[in-house]
PDB file of C-alpha atoms in Angstrom:
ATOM      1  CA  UNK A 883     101.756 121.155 121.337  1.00  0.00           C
ATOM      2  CA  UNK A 884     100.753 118.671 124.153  1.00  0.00           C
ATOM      3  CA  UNK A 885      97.332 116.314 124.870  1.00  0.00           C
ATOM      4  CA  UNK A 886      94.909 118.433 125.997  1.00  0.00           C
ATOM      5  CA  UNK A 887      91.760 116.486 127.332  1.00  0.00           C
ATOM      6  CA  UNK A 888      89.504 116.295 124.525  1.00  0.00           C
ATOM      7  CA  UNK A 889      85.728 115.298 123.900  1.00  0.00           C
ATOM      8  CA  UNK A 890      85.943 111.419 124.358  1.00  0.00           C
ATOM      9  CA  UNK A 891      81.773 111.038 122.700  1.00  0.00           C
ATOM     10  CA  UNK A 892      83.595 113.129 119.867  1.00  0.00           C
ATOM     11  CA  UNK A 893      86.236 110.538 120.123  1.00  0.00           C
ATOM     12  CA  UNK A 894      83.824 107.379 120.158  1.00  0.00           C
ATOM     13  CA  UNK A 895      82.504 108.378 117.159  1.00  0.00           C
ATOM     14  CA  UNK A 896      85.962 108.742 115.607  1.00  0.00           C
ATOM     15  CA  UNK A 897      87.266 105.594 116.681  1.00  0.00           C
ATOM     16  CA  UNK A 898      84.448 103.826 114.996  1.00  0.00           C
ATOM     17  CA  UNK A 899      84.970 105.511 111.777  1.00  0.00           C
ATOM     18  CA  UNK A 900      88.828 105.845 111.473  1.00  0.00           C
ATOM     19  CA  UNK A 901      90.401 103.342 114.093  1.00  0.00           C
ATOM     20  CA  UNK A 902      88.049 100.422 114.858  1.00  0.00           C
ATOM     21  CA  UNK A 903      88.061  98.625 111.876  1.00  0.00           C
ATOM     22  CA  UNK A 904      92.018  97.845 112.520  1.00  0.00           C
ATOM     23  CA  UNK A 905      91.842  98.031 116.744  1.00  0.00           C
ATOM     24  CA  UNK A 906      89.764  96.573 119.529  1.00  0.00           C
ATOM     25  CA  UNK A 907      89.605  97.866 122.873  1.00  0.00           C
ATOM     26  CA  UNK A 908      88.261  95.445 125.188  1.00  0.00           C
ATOM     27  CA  UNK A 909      89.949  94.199 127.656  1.00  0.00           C
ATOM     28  CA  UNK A 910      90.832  90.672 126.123  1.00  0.00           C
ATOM     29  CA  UNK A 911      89.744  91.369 122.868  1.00  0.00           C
ATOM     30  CA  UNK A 912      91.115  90.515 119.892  1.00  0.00           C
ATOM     31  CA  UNK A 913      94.259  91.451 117.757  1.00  0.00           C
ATOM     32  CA  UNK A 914      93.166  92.658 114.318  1.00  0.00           C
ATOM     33  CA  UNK A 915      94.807  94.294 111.311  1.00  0.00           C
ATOM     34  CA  UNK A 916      96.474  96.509 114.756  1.00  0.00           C
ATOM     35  CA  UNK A 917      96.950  94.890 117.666  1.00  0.00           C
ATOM     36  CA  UNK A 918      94.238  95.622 120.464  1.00  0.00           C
ATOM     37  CA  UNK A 919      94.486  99.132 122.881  1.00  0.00           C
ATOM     38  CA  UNK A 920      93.804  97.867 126.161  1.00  0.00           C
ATOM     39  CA  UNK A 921      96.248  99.012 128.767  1.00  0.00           C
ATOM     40  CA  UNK A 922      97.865 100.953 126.191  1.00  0.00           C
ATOM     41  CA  UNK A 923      98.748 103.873 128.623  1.00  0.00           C
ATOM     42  CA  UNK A 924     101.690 103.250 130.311  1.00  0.00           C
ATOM     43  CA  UNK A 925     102.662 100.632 127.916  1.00  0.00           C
ATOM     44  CA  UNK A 926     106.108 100.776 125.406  1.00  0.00           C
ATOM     45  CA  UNK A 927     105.627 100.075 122.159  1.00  0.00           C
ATOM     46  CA  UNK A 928     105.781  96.758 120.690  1.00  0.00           C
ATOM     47  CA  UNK A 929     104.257  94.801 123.209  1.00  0.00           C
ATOM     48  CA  UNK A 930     100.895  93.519 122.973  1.00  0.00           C
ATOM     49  CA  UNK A 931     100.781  89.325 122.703  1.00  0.00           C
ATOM     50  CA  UNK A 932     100.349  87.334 119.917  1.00  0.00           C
ATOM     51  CA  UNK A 933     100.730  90.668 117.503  1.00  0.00           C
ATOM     52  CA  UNK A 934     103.390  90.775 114.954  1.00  0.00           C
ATOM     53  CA  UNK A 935     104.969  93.816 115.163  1.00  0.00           C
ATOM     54  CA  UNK A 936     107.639  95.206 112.980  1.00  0.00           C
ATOM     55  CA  UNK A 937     110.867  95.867 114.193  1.00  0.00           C
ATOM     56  CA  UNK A 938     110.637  99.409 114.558  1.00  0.00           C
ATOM     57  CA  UNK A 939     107.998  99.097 116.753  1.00  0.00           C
ATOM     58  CA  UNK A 940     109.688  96.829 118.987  1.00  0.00           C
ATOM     59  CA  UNK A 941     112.790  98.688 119.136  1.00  0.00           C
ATOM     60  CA  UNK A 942     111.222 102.328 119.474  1.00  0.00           C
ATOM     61  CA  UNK A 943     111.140 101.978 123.290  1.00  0.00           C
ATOM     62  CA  UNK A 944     108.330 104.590 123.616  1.00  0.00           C
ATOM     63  CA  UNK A 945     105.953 104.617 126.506  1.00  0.00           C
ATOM     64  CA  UNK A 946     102.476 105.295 125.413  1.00  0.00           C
ATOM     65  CA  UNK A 947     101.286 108.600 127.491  1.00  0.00           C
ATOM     66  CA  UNK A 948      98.721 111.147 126.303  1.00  0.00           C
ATOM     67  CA  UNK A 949     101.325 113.045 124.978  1.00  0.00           C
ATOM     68  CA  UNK A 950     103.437 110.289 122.869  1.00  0.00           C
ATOM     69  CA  UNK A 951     100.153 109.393 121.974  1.00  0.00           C
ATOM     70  CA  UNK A 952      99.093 113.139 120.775  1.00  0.00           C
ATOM     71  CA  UNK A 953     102.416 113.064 118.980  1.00  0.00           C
ATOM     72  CA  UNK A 954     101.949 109.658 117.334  1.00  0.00           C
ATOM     73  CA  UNK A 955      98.631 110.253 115.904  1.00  0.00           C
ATOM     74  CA  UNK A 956      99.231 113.179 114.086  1.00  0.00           C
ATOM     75  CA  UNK A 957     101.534 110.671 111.855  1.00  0.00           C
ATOM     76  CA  UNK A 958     102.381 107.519 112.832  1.00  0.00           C
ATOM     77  CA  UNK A 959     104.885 106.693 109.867  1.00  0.00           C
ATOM     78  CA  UNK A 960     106.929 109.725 110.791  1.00  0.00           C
ATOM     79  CA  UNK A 961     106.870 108.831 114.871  1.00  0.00           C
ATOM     80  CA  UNK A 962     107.979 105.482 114.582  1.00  0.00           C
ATOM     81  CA  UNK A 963     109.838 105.318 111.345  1.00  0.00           C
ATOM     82  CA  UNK A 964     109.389 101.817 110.094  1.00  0.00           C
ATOM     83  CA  UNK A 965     106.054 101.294 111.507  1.00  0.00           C
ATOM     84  CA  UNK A 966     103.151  99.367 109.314  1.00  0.00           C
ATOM     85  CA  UNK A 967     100.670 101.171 110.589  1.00  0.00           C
ATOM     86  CA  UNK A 968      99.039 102.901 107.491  1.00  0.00           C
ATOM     87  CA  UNK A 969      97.093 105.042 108.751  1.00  0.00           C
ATOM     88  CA  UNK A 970      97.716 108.405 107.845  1.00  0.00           C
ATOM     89  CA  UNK A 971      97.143 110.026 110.724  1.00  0.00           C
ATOM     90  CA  UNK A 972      95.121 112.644 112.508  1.00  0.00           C
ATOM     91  CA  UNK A 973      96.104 116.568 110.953  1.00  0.00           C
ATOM     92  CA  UNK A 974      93.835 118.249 113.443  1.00  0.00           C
ATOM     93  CA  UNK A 975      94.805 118.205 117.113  1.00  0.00           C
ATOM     94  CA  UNK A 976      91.143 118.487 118.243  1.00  0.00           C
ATOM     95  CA  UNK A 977      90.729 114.803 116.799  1.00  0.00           C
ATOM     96  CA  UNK A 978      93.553 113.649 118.244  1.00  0.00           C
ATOM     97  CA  UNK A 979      92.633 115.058 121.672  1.00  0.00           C
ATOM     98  CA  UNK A 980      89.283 113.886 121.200  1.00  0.00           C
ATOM     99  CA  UNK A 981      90.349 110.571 120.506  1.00  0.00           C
ATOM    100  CA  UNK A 982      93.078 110.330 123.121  1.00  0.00           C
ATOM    101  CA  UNK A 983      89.829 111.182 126.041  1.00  0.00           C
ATOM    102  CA  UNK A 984      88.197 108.400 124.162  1.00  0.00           C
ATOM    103  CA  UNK A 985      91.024 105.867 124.894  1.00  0.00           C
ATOM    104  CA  UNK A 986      91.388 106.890 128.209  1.00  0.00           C
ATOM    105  CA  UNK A 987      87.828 106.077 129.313  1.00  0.00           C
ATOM    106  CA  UNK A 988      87.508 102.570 126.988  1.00  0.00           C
ATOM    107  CA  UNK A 989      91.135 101.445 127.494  1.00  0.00           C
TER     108      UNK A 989
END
């Protein structure tokens, strides 16, 4: 099932509980535990400065769109295998639509 635009206040609070400890999204901000979300959309994978990324992510060749996106958070490990992300992942597709709106108005 695709992105469908979600509740991005539903997604704030989300983000602050399940994402931000890893991920900034300022623009400028800092690379964490994740690297940081600005500009993701439209971006491939494996790109973001001064991050260490594995290989996988490098290689993948994905372009971040709501949809990849949708796909990828539902579990991360699986869409990119060889990823370090350890984040399990978002089961319910309202959450990851809801974060998805977030990212699209902070990023």
């Amino acid at each position: 099932m695709p992105y469908t635009p979600g509740n991005a206040k539903n997604g704030a609070k989300l983000f602050k509980t399940r994402c931000a400890q890893c991920h900034t999204l300022e623009e400028g901000g800092p690379n964490k535990v994740g690297p940081n979300l600005h500009g993701l959309f439209g971006r491939k994978t494996g790109q973001v400065e001064g991050f260490k990324y594995t290989e996988a992510n490098k290689k993948a060749g994905i372009t971040w769109s709501d949809d990849t996106l949708f796909d990828y958070l539902e579990n991360p490990k699986k869409f990119i295998k060889g990823t370090s992300m350890a984040f399990a992942g978002f089961k319910k597709e309202k959450e990851r639509n809801d974060v998805i709106a977030h990212l699209k108005e902070s990023c």
